[in-house]
XYZ file of C-alpha atoms in Angstrom:
742
model
C -0.565 134.695 30.603
C -0.355 138.810 30.230
C 3.073 140.112 29.003
C 3.007 143.468 27.593
C 6.680 143.843 25.662
C 7.187 145.035 22.437
C 7.606 143.114 19.008
C 5.713 140.198 21.138
C 4.710 136.486 19.489
C 2.412 134.073 20.338
C 0.671 131.362 18.904
C -3.251 130.922 19.624
C -5.122 128.309 19.146
C -8.731 128.883 17.393
C -12.030 126.913 17.883
C -15.415 127.224 16.188
C -13.932 127.810 12.318
C -15.953 125.991 9.771
C -14.490 127.615 6.663
C -12.313 129.341 5.385
C -14.598 132.767 6.022
C -14.315 132.532 9.561
C -10.255 132.830 9.216
C -10.573 135.680 6.992
C -12.802 137.162 9.711
C -10.734 136.190 12.906
C -8.062 137.701 10.126
C -9.237 141.307 9.729
C -10.245 141.257 13.803
C -6.764 140.779 15.420
C -5.095 143.264 12.193
C -7.723 145.942 13.157
C -6.228 146.108 16.625
C -3.169 148.518 16.354
C 0.156 147.682 16.593
C -0.761 143.667 15.623
C -0.302 141.654 12.887
C -1.557 138.004 12.708
C -2.149 135.075 9.844
C -5.306 133.374 10.929
C -4.719 129.647 9.351
C -8.179 127.548 8.110
C -6.210 124.215 7.772
C -3.920 124.277 10.963
C -6.161 125.763 12.838
C -3.939 128.317 14.248
C -3.077 132.019 14.939
C 0.192 133.957 14.497
C 0.134 137.103 16.202
C 2.370 139.499 17.337
C 1.512 142.584 18.401
C 3.153 145.830 19.702
C 3.042 147.684 24.074
C 0.738 147.787 25.860
C -1.305 144.988 24.122
C -1.477 141.285 26.142
C -2.676 138.398 25.240
C -5.587 138.414 26.781
C -6.702 140.936 24.611
C -5.961 139.001 21.669
C -8.409 136.075 23.096
C -10.924 138.817 23.887
C -11.012 140.142 20.719
C -11.028 136.580 19.046
C -14.365 135.653 21.641
C -15.595 139.109 20.182
C -16.009 137.662 17.139
C -17.735 134.636 17.464
C -14.808 132.444 18.391
C -12.496 130.663 21.144
C -9.016 131.157 21.686
C -6.324 129.654 23.519
C -2.671 129.627 24.210
C -1.154 125.671 22.659
C -0.158 123.299 25.203
C 2.587 120.929 25.084
C 2.566 119.341 22.188
C 2.311 115.452 23.214
C -0.473 116.358 25.991
C -2.289 118.200 22.308
C -2.398 115.032 21.013
C -3.025 113.401 22.761
C -6.540 114.517 23.466
C -6.461 114.535 19.819
C -8.669 111.439 19.059
C -11.812 112.370 20.809
C -12.150 115.359 18.684
C -13.179 113.619 16.174
C -16.083 111.445 18.200
C -19.325 114.412 18.335
C -18.545 114.805 14.715
C -18.704 110.974 13.841
C -21.222 110.059 15.756
C -23.670 112.504 14.534
C -22.706 111.396 11.107
C -23.273 108.027 11.838
C -27.263 109.013 13.258
C -26.947 111.219 10.071
C -26.132 108.113 7.143
C -28.883 105.218 9.380
C -31.818 108.367 9.077
C -30.974 110.216 5.971
C -30.774 107.309 3.550
C -34.125 105.936 3.778
C -35.734 109.460 3.439
C -33.242 109.535 0.071
C -34.728 106.837 -1.048
C -38.279 107.486 -0.465
C -37.453 110.625 -2.281
C -35.322 108.848 -5.152
C -37.228 105.306 -5.615
C -41.442 106.204 -6.363
C -41.564 102.770 -6.265
C -40.470 103.050 -2.637
C -43.427 105.392 -2.022
C -45.852 103.517 0.136
C -48.687 104.777 1.822
C -47.933 107.712 3.730
C -44.020 107.392 2.960
C -43.717 111.273 3.112
C -44.983 111.386 6.844
C -42.474 108.621 7.823
C -40.005 110.488 5.870
C -40.977 113.999 8.257
C -40.444 111.844 11.169
C -37.222 110.333 10.545
C -35.633 113.287 8.764
C -35.964 115.872 11.793
C -33.475 114.390 14.407
C -31.173 115.005 11.221
C -32.179 118.565 10.388
C -32.316 119.637 13.675
C -30.255 117.708 15.996
C -27.700 116.440 13.182
C -27.630 119.911 11.117
C -26.870 121.406 14.654
C -24.040 123.011 14.228
C -24.555 124.641 11.330
C -27.778 126.174 13.267
C -25.747 127.458 15.737
C -22.553 128.325 14.152
C -24.968 130.737 11.689
C -26.904 132.145 14.492
C -23.322 133.451 16.061
C -22.213 134.929 13.394
C -25.569 136.292 13.038
C -25.008 138.167 16.028
C -22.296 139.540 14.515
C -23.272 140.553 11.593
C -21.666 138.099 9.625
C -22.059 135.404 7.333
C -20.180 132.012 6.588
C -20.112 128.908 4.770
C -22.629 127.661 8.030
C -25.305 130.330 7.492
C -25.276 128.870 3.489
C -25.492 125.783 4.896
C -27.970 126.327 7.796
C -30.233 128.815 5.255
C -30.254 125.899 2.559
C -31.149 123.035 5.001
C -33.807 125.141 6.748
C -35.266 126.067 3.476
C -36.088 123.000 2.262
C -37.519 121.607 5.293
C -40.498 124.848 5.818
C -40.810 124.549 2.265
C -41.210 120.988 2.626
C -43.986 121.404 6.569
C -45.435 123.609 3.754
C -46.142 120.989 1.206
C -47.455 118.649 3.787
C -49.732 120.931 6.381
C -50.922 124.032 3.675
C -49.821 122.052 -0.155
C -50.877 118.229 -0.962
C -48.374 116.804 -0.407
C -49.879 115.019 3.249
C -52.531 112.890 0.872
C -52.750 109.936 1.144
C -50.879 107.936 -1.098
C -48.477 111.203 -3.192
C -46.134 109.907 -5.680
C -43.295 111.857 -6.120
C -40.549 111.785 -9.011
C -37.398 112.034 -8.730
C -34.703 114.151 -11.345
C -31.321 114.968 -11.521
C -33.371 118.717 -12.674
C -36.266 120.019 -10.519
C -39.336 119.193 -12.290
C -41.459 122.710 -13.002
C -44.504 121.221 -10.820
C -46.906 123.497 -8.583
C -44.330 123.489 -5.242
C -47.359 122.879 -3.118
C -47.285 119.036 -3.588
C -43.353 118.869 -3.622
C -41.387 117.840 -0.565
C -37.404 118.405 -0.031
C -36.967 116.608 2.965
C -34.465 114.058 1.042
C -32.812 117.700 0.116
C -32.965 118.504 3.582
C -31.033 115.398 4.973
C -29.399 114.460 2.494
C -27.463 117.841 1.644
C -27.113 117.760 6.211
C -25.022 113.835 5.914
C -22.775 114.700 2.625
C -21.813 117.964 4.281
C -21.099 116.375 7.781
C -18.890 113.628 5.649
C -17.144 115.898 4.329
C -16.259 117.916 7.217
C -15.001 114.507 8.976
C -13.688 113.136 5.847
C -11.904 116.485 5.978
C -11.490 116.768 9.653
C -9.610 113.623 9.393
C -7.658 113.606 6.354
C -6.827 117.276 7.901
C -5.201 115.541 11.098
C -2.889 113.030 8.850
C -1.492 115.171 6.539
C -0.368 117.388 10.341
C 1.301 113.680 11.120
C 4.743 114.335 10.018
C 4.740 117.761 12.608
C 3.390 115.428 15.251
C 5.600 112.764 14.725
C 8.916 115.384 15.236
C 7.376 116.552 18.332
C 7.192 113.098 19.446
C 10.696 111.966 18.693
C 12.738 112.807 21.756
C 13.579 110.077 24.592
C 11.019 111.365 27.670
C 13.754 110.111 29.924
C 17.627 109.603 30.661
C 19.891 107.741 32.986
C 21.642 111.062 34.157
C 25.818 111.460 35.459
C 24.880 112.485 38.761
C 28.244 112.303 41.380
C 29.524 109.541 39.471
C 26.073 107.516 39.648
C 23.211 106.904 36.915
C 19.738 108.724 38.015
C 17.096 108.144 35.284
C 15.457 111.656 35.459
C 12.776 113.330 32.799
C 14.378 114.333 30.056
C 13.104 117.477 29.869
C 15.397 118.022 33.388
C 18.281 118.086 31.696
C 20.652 121.035 31.915
C 23.248 122.103 29.500
C 26.993 120.027 30.593
C 25.042 117.329 32.216
C 27.250 113.939 31.372
C 24.078 111.256 30.495
C 24.235 107.389 29.385
C 23.295 105.928 26.470
C 22.697 102.814 25.721
C 22.129 100.443 22.493
C 18.966 101.204 21.130
C 18.660 104.644 23.619
C 17.796 107.511 22.015
C 20.480 110.403 22.705
C 18.207 112.970 24.791
C 18.876 116.351 23.528
C 22.351 117.582 21.648
C 25.163 117.040 22.532
C 28.637 115.867 22.599
C 30.322 112.207 22.726
C 32.520 112.160 26.114
C 33.185 108.498 26.100
C 32.668 105.360 24.535
C 32.679 104.633 20.357
C 28.985 104.182 18.391
C 27.536 104.134 14.594
C 24.431 106.765 15.083
C 21.387 106.101 13.219
C 20.255 109.406 11.952
C 17.033 108.226 9.701
C 14.911 109.916 11.682
C 16.123 113.633 11.487
C 17.806 113.582 7.943
C 15.826 110.648 5.677
C 19.919 109.330 5.512
C 19.349 105.027 6.005
C 23.258 105.045 6.939
C 24.410 104.903 10.312
C 26.902 107.835 11.406
C 30.442 106.363 13.389
C 31.211 109.389 16.112
C 33.677 108.692 19.035
C 34.409 111.561 22.053
C 34.398 114.927 20.704
C 31.865 113.997 18.223
C 28.522 115.974 18.460
C 25.382 114.454 17.955
C 22.159 114.779 18.167
C 18.730 114.756 20.423
C 16.061 112.216 19.139
C 18.720 110.210 17.009
C 19.287 106.608 18.211
C 21.929 104.450 19.392
C 22.945 101.539 17.361
C 26.247 100.430 18.427
C 28.254 100.957 21.215
C 27.354 101.965 25.143
C 28.151 106.005 24.651
C 28.394 108.830 27.674
C 26.928 112.060 26.585
C 27.872 115.562 27.954
C 24.607 117.749 27.262
C 25.384 120.545 24.629
C 21.682 122.465 24.060
C 18.741 121.163 25.549
C 14.864 122.497 25.207
C 13.907 125.011 22.379
C 17.020 125.015 21.516
C 17.582 121.594 20.192
C 18.051 120.639 16.497
C 14.924 118.061 16.904
C 12.491 121.717 18.721
C 14.427 124.201 15.273
C 13.249 122.117 12.862
C 9.686 121.539 14.499
C 9.524 124.962 14.719
C 10.393 125.576 11.975
C 8.690 123.370 9.991
C 5.348 124.956 12.235
C 6.033 128.398 10.875
C 6.232 127.005 7.339
C 3.189 125.960 8.164
C 1.180 128.295 9.800
C 2.257 131.190 6.995
C 0.225 131.655 3.791
C 1.129 131.858 -0.043
C 0.305 134.871 -2.960
C -2.251 132.813 -4.304
C -3.138 131.424 -0.540
C -4.234 135.846 0.383
C -5.896 136.140 -2.839
C -8.234 133.329 -2.327
C -9.021 134.054 2.318
C -9.456 137.748 0.000
C -12.697 135.923 -2.324
C -13.479 133.385 0.580
C -14.312 136.521 3.361
C -16.602 138.616 0.137
C -16.989 135.343 -1.053
C -20.376 134.123 1.037
C -22.486 137.748 1.394
C -22.220 137.624 -2.418
C -23.669 133.949 -2.632
C -26.474 135.173 -0.394
C -27.273 137.927 -2.788
C -27.366 135.901 -6.028
C -29.447 133.046 -4.187
C -32.268 135.863 -3.487
C -31.350 137.712 -7.161
C -31.978 133.659 -8.390
C -35.047 133.158 -6.647
C -36.100 136.863 -8.010
C -35.245 136.119 -11.723
C -37.469 132.782 -11.937
C -40.759 134.399 -10.270
C -40.074 137.535 -11.902
C -40.012 135.258 -15.409
C -43.979 134.047 -13.756
C -42.347 130.505 -12.347
C -43.294 129.166 -9.843
C -42.348 129.412 -6.282
C -40.927 125.457 -6.211
C -38.982 126.167 -9.261
C -37.063 129.654 -8.132
C -37.270 127.736 -4.291
C -35.108 124.908 -6.155
C -32.637 127.711 -7.754
C -32.697 129.824 -5.103
C -31.392 126.915 -2.522
C -29.134 124.824 -5.047
C -27.324 128.221 -5.539
C -26.769 128.771 -1.170
C -25.220 124.996 -1.061
C -23.366 124.815 -4.327
C -21.259 128.034 -3.649
C -19.886 127.133 -0.122
C -16.155 128.373 -0.459
C -14.236 125.733 1.975
C -12.319 124.433 -0.825
C -11.228 127.964 -1.539
C -9.678 128.169 2.233
C -8.127 124.403 2.735
C -6.314 124.372 -1.700
C -3.892 126.390 0.075
C -2.811 125.497 3.197
C -3.316 121.460 3.960
C -0.808 120.955 0.568
C 1.638 122.715 2.959
C 1.247 121.127 5.709
C 1.298 117.754 4.305
C 4.370 119.032 2.244
C 6.817 120.320 4.754
C 5.880 117.339 6.948
C 6.632 115.198 4.527
C 10.090 117.284 4.042
C 10.513 117.326 7.938
C 11.093 113.986 7.309
C 13.394 113.592 4.375
C 15.031 116.141 6.275
C 14.227 119.235 4.505
C 12.666 121.806 6.450
C 10.990 124.750 4.041
C 11.261 127.778 5.806
C 7.871 128.968 4.797
C 5.220 129.779 1.567
C 7.136 132.474 -0.049
C 9.589 129.760 -0.585
C 7.341 127.273 -2.522
C 7.717 130.654 -5.293
C 10.978 130.995 -5.552
C 11.543 127.569 -6.239
C 9.618 127.482 -9.423
C 11.752 130.469 -11.144
C 15.246 129.523 -10.224
C 17.498 128.580 -13.149
C 20.522 128.768 -11.748
C 22.249 126.872 -8.820
C 25.271 128.327 -7.137
C 27.025 125.520 -5.175
C 29.659 126.569 -1.881
C 33.022 123.693 -2.758
C 34.092 123.224 0.825
C 31.452 121.874 2.924
C 28.469 120.966 0.292
C 30.036 119.523 -2.855
C 33.436 118.301 -0.843
C 33.873 116.836 2.090
C 35.414 119.719 3.484
C 37.737 117.279 5.329
C 41.425 116.666 3.831
C 42.180 113.091 2.940
C 45.013 111.396 1.981
C 44.558 110.489 -1.768
C 47.975 109.592 -3.432
C 51.215 107.739 -1.463
C 54.075 108.169 -4.468
C 56.219 106.150 -3.809
C 59.974 106.960 -4.388
C 62.174 103.367 -5.961
C 61.581 100.029 -4.021
C 60.179 101.908 -1.301
C 57.123 100.087 0.811
C 53.464 102.058 0.718
C 52.558 99.751 4.148
C 56.162 100.976 6.142
C 56.241 104.556 4.437
C 52.485 104.896 5.746
C 53.286 102.767 9.643
C 55.692 105.018 9.949
C 54.744 108.437 8.564
C 51.092 108.145 10.313
C 52.322 107.010 13.907
C 54.228 110.157 13.724
C 51.151 112.483 12.254
C 48.883 110.677 14.698
C 50.769 113.012 17.461
C 49.954 116.474 15.472
C 47.158 117.985 15.456
C 47.376 119.636 11.969
C 43.826 118.772 8.814
C 46.593 117.642 7.867
C 48.927 115.634 9.585
C 45.524 113.968 10.653
C 44.333 113.031 7.497
C 47.262 110.495 7.343
C 47.150 109.633 10.799
C 43.646 108.107 9.450
C 44.279 106.319 6.661
C 47.172 104.778 8.658
C 45.054 103.417 11.733
C 42.575 101.995 8.954
C 45.174 99.495 7.840
C 46.618 98.729 11.281
C 47.569 99.374 14.620
C 50.321 102.366 14.633
C 53.828 102.139 16.796
C 54.438 103.974 19.607
C 56.887 107.410 18.670
C 58.962 108.559 20.738
C 60.724 112.440 20.757
C 58.677 113.420 18.669
C 58.854 117.826 18.077
C 57.453 120.111 16.164
C 59.207 121.727 13.521
C 57.167 124.812 13.585
C 56.142 125.925 9.474
C 58.119 123.048 8.209
C 57.207 119.315 9.614
C 56.965 117.678 12.571
C 60.409 114.546 13.934
C 60.305 111.596 16.357
C 62.221 107.786 16.861
C 59.799 105.367 15.155
C 61.057 101.657 15.534
C 63.731 102.631 15.996
C 64.065 104.675 13.162
C 64.216 109.260 12.828
C 61.798 110.124 10.754
C 60.404 113.159 8.762
C 57.474 114.011 7.532
C 56.625 117.694 6.211
C 57.855 119.978 3.926
C 60.538 119.399 1.277
C 62.840 122.111 3.249
C 62.905 120.162 6.234
C 64.318 116.747 4.543
C 66.827 118.922 3.096
C 68.400 120.488 6.242
C 68.620 116.584 6.969
C 70.029 116.081 3.478
C 67.361 114.214 2.750
C 66.753 114.254 -1.823
C 63.591 113.439 -3.485
C 64.633 111.753 -6.259
C 64.249 113.605 -9.401
C 61.020 111.872 -10.459
C 59.297 111.657 -7.119
C 60.299 115.683 -6.966
C 58.235 115.837 -11.051
C 55.458 113.734 -9.860
C 54.925 116.424 -6.008
C 55.387 119.943 -7.959
C 52.336 117.744 -10.784
C 50.118 117.450 -7.404
C 50.576 120.038 -5.918
C 49.797 122.478 -9.518
C 46.780 120.304 -9.385
C 45.196 121.893 -5.705
C 46.591 118.488 -3.600
C 48.644 119.536 -0.449
C 52.421 117.333 -0.772
C 53.866 115.990 2.520
C 57.547 114.075 2.015
C 58.536 111.453 3.774
C 62.160 110.408 4.918
C 64.278 108.013 7.536
C 67.385 107.106 8.202
C 68.807 109.327 6.084
C 66.747 109.154 2.551
C 63.837 110.566 1.211
C 61.273 107.665 1.007
C 58.172 109.115 -0.509
C 55.216 111.724 -0.910
C 52.159 111.759 0.782
C 48.945 113.577 -1.603
C 46.413 114.870 0.502
C 43.133 116.884 -0.568
C 40.029 117.889 0.177
C 37.769 115.247 -1.132
C 34.260 115.242 -3.507
C 31.958 113.943 -1.306
C 30.927 110.671 -2.816
C 26.906 111.490 -3.822
C 28.271 115.436 -5.482
C 27.794 113.845 -8.886
C 25.022 111.888 -8.866
C 23.688 115.619 -6.803
C 24.839 117.528 -10.782
C 22.966 115.319 -12.662
C 19.810 115.687 -10.373
C 20.370 119.526 -10.321
C 20.562 119.745 -14.044
C 17.943 117.254 -14.978
C 16.256 120.029 -12.700
C 16.752 122.468 -15.532
C 19.312 124.268 -13.548
C 22.339 125.688 -14.154
C 24.676 124.925 -11.675
C 28.300 126.671 -10.890
C 31.066 126.114 -8.652
C 31.605 129.589 -6.551
C 35.358 128.962 -4.497
C 37.581 130.794 -2.220
C 40.513 128.155 -3.474
C 43.079 128.651 -6.783
C 41.627 128.260 -10.023
C 42.993 125.018 -10.420
C 41.831 123.008 -7.608
C 38.572 124.536 -8.094
C 38.851 123.460 -12.047
C 39.760 119.803 -11.151
C 36.980 119.450 -8.698
C 34.562 120.831 -11.167
C 35.851 118.197 -13.770
C 35.484 115.423 -11.297
C 31.534 116.595 -10.106
C 29.998 118.124 -14.259
C 29.818 121.262 -14.032
C 30.818 123.557 -16.372
C 30.932 127.055 -14.715
C 33.457 128.028 -12.355
C 34.693 131.387 -9.768
C 37.675 131.112 -8.144
C 39.466 132.978 -5.690
C 36.808 134.782 -4.961
C 36.896 136.158 -1.074
C 34.053 135.602 1.842
C 33.113 138.896 0.625
C 32.858 138.469 -2.497
C 30.035 135.759 -2.941
C 27.832 137.613 -2.279
C 28.961 140.078 -5.341
C 28.789 136.680 -6.698
C 25.501 136.241 -7.015
C 24.281 139.573 -7.261
C 26.589 139.841 -10.477
C 24.700 136.716 -11.674
C 21.273 137.931 -10.920
C 22.086 141.281 -12.909
C 22.853 138.858 -15.517
C 19.070 138.008 -15.530
C 19.875 134.732 -12.965
C 17.274 133.986 -10.851
C 19.688 132.348 -8.330
C 20.233 129.486 -5.311
C 22.899 129.191 -3.133
C 23.953 126.250 -1.650
C 26.758 126.507 1.217
C 26.752 126.128 4.827
C 29.489 128.356 6.489
C 29.836 131.595 8.534
C 31.645 133.286 5.350
C 27.976 131.935 3.275
C 25.127 133.168 5.371
C 25.886 136.541 3.552
C 25.327 134.757 -0.153
C 22.441 132.674 1.371
C 20.219 136.306 1.608
C 20.989 137.788 -1.093
C 20.508 135.040 -2.950
C 17.481 134.338 -4.714
C 16.969 130.825 -2.492
C 19.292 129.866 -0.338
C 19.834 126.423 0.833
C 21.776 125.439 3.630
C 23.517 122.627 4.396
C 22.238 121.470 7.649
C 26.132 120.073 8.139
C 27.151 123.911 9.017
C 26.844 126.654 10.640
C 24.010 128.489 13.108
C 24.236 131.590 11.565
C 24.179 130.107 7.685
C 21.036 128.033 8.737
C 19.496 131.658 10.065
C 20.081 133.108 6.739
C 18.444 130.025 3.972
C 15.417 129.656 2.466
C 15.392 125.180 3.038
C 18.049 123.442 5.291
C 19.060 120.173 4.135
C 19.332 118.522 8.001
C 21.883 115.788 5.952
C 25.045 116.710 4.532
C 23.728 115.031 0.996
C 23.741 117.174 -2.001
C 20.985 115.469 -3.463
C 19.293 116.658 -0.801
C 19.343 120.403 -3.195
C 17.924 118.360 -5.473
C 15.095 116.299 -3.936
C 13.772 119.917 -2.142
C 13.575 122.016 -4.709
C 10.718 118.866 -6.634
C 9.434 118.879 -3.308
C 9.131 122.534 -3.300
C 7.709 122.368 -6.826
C 5.750 119.532 -6.305
C 4.113 121.198 -3.502
C 3.595 124.150 -5.191
C 2.140 122.516 -8.257
C -0.914 120.773 -5.480
C -1.600 124.163 -4.625
C -2.223 125.549 -7.728
C -4.046 121.836 -8.378
C -6.006 122.145 -5.512
C -6.680 126.203 -5.764
C -7.239 125.972 -9.772
C -9.827 122.849 -8.489
C -11.675 124.930 -6.085
C -12.250 127.605 -8.658
C -13.166 126.139 -11.667
C -15.571 124.254 -9.303
C -17.746 127.207 -8.481
C -17.540 129.055 -11.771
C -18.894 125.970 -13.351
C -21.730 124.424 -11.028
C -23.176 128.583 -10.078
C -24.738 129.088 -13.228
C -26.032 125.498 -13.495
C -28.034 125.985 -9.719
C -29.123 129.388 -10.940
C -31.071 128.508 -14.164
C -32.671 125.761 -11.582
C -30.499 122.766 -13.874
C -29.168 121.268 -10.428
C -31.015 119.510 -7.767
C -29.977 120.338 -4.411
C -29.214 117.601 -2.989
C -26.937 116.516 -5.534
C -25.088 119.887 -4.759
C -24.598 119.529 -1.139
C -22.794 116.279 -2.006
C -20.608 117.653 -4.995
C -19.613 120.232 -2.330
C -18.590 118.113 0.121
C -17.195 116.102 -2.098
C -14.877 119.093 -3.571
C -13.003 119.776 -0.435
C -12.543 116.738 0.431
C -11.130 116.528 -2.828
C -8.692 119.243 -2.204
C -7.467 117.994 0.908
C -7.130 113.978 -0.477
C -4.905 115.717 -3.486
C -2.943 117.276 -0.890
C -2.263 113.895 0.753
C -0.657 112.702 -1.988
C 2.158 113.976 -1.165
C 3.428 112.249 1.548
C 4.116 109.884 -1.103
C 6.714 111.860 -2.251
C 10.220 110.230 -2.512
C 13.791 111.115 -2.895
C 15.785 109.610 -6.065
C 18.694 109.580 -4.240
């Protein structure tokens, strides 16, 4: 457990927190330790701590425990999730008992017609277990905090409940409230009676019940808000058929090592990240990327752990295992984001940390004010208790983290990874989105886009002969031709294949001496392009495409046009980005003709072309100097610096690890529409956070004066306080319904 290496980070599970002020206390105590930086999240009940040389995790745990809470290192995710259903059991039992006992007490207090002779003593009998046993967690936490010289939400609740109960005992035993036949009317606004004939058992029992109900539904909702992350962690295969000495052996998936070859049958999950060795299939990656269409894979193709083999038998060689896999990295990114805090949440935490002592002072001031005005003690007491109960800052503490948990979890389900809460603020301000061309707007892979034929030539025959020859070459242009030819049918065998360096390839196919390459190669064999075909070739090259000539048996037959094609979804993506108020800019190292052609095809008006990799950062800086707030979308190593320079960096998950590390948002699927979805989701999450904070603040600002003025029944104050927390969490849960436009 102990570690003394400098710059260590650890995540602690914090137990015993009941409100945001608890989290603020733990965070404050940890940050007072020299060399320690800590962030405590009430919603996730975790502390993310960075500590320096000479400090151990034992020291951190001891500090938390001295503050009055528990701390422990996290258990493996699957084990932890298995224990979670029991966490709600004690709370549920107290809530059910409290409801059964408190409902008659509240009915007696609110409905005079039910007040039979000696009803007040029946109320005392029913309320006693509610105020003592059911409310015990509040009293225990209040006492623990008192011993540590602190006050939290539990202090307010315990004070309010105990005050109402003790007042009732005073009125029953020392006042006139215990006399047989006593009647007590119920009013929303407390009456101005003498007080000695009034009891507040319905307040004590009702407040306990409402707050227990609020805690229970809040705890359930918090669990639901973290469900996406738990589901992500549990996606991986549990066991795997590994090949050892040519024999299949079933082992737990966590025992795989890099280099192991394992078998994946149709319907099985791929155990870890790897490369296909043998077999071809379609792989369903929807649970990781949100993309519903399976991806075809063949030998040499990379596959990702936790995706499902939807077709044939595959043998895969493991390339990354354990915490290095894409699934583990996704889970880590999501969890780090959920444990972070936005600037608005830090303000709320500060308010929550000082709010409770202020409220206690305000309650005492309210009591003194009413008594000083000559009002009955009962009126002053009622107002003070209402202030204590209504002001609990629970909703403030839940406003940001619950929305962040749900938003980032939903993003993970859709293949959108948000690195931290500060990213949300950036998405609101962005007005320009710079798009790298290759691999982002385009496929990044050469494709055959046109076949230009000399007179009296057959397209299928040209493709068949040229494709067979190009199939023997590893060049990207050759492979593009070979792929297109293969789709039309089986390719014939090639004899005497030869690579003419810098010019092309040659060989014998079906008895024909075939040449494919530059026009110079054909001209060396006296095969000249017809004038019309030569002009068509020049036109294709002027538009940025690559053109290769094909000839056989002494005659030039055709020109094959190859280009990096625009992704089918890019046009729709640009429309979506524009609808978000963003101005798209195409950034590329290609020549201007190519860039303008791609931009025109997808609907981009602004182009920055012929930019060297180092110049991409300067291009982003120039836009920022013009006053624009820039988002950058890229996927390559040469995009990493520009992604880091941009106000918001979005990397395509199909790209390099360097680009992903430098970005703020990672789009797991290589679909540009995901960029628009990511910005929409981030903005929705930010709106939800701000809405939550507004209602949490507005609730306290509006309710406190009413309570202090004696215009709020304490029982209704308890119900309203509980409702505010449930409202905030429920509002956050609406983000689970977020749907991508695509």
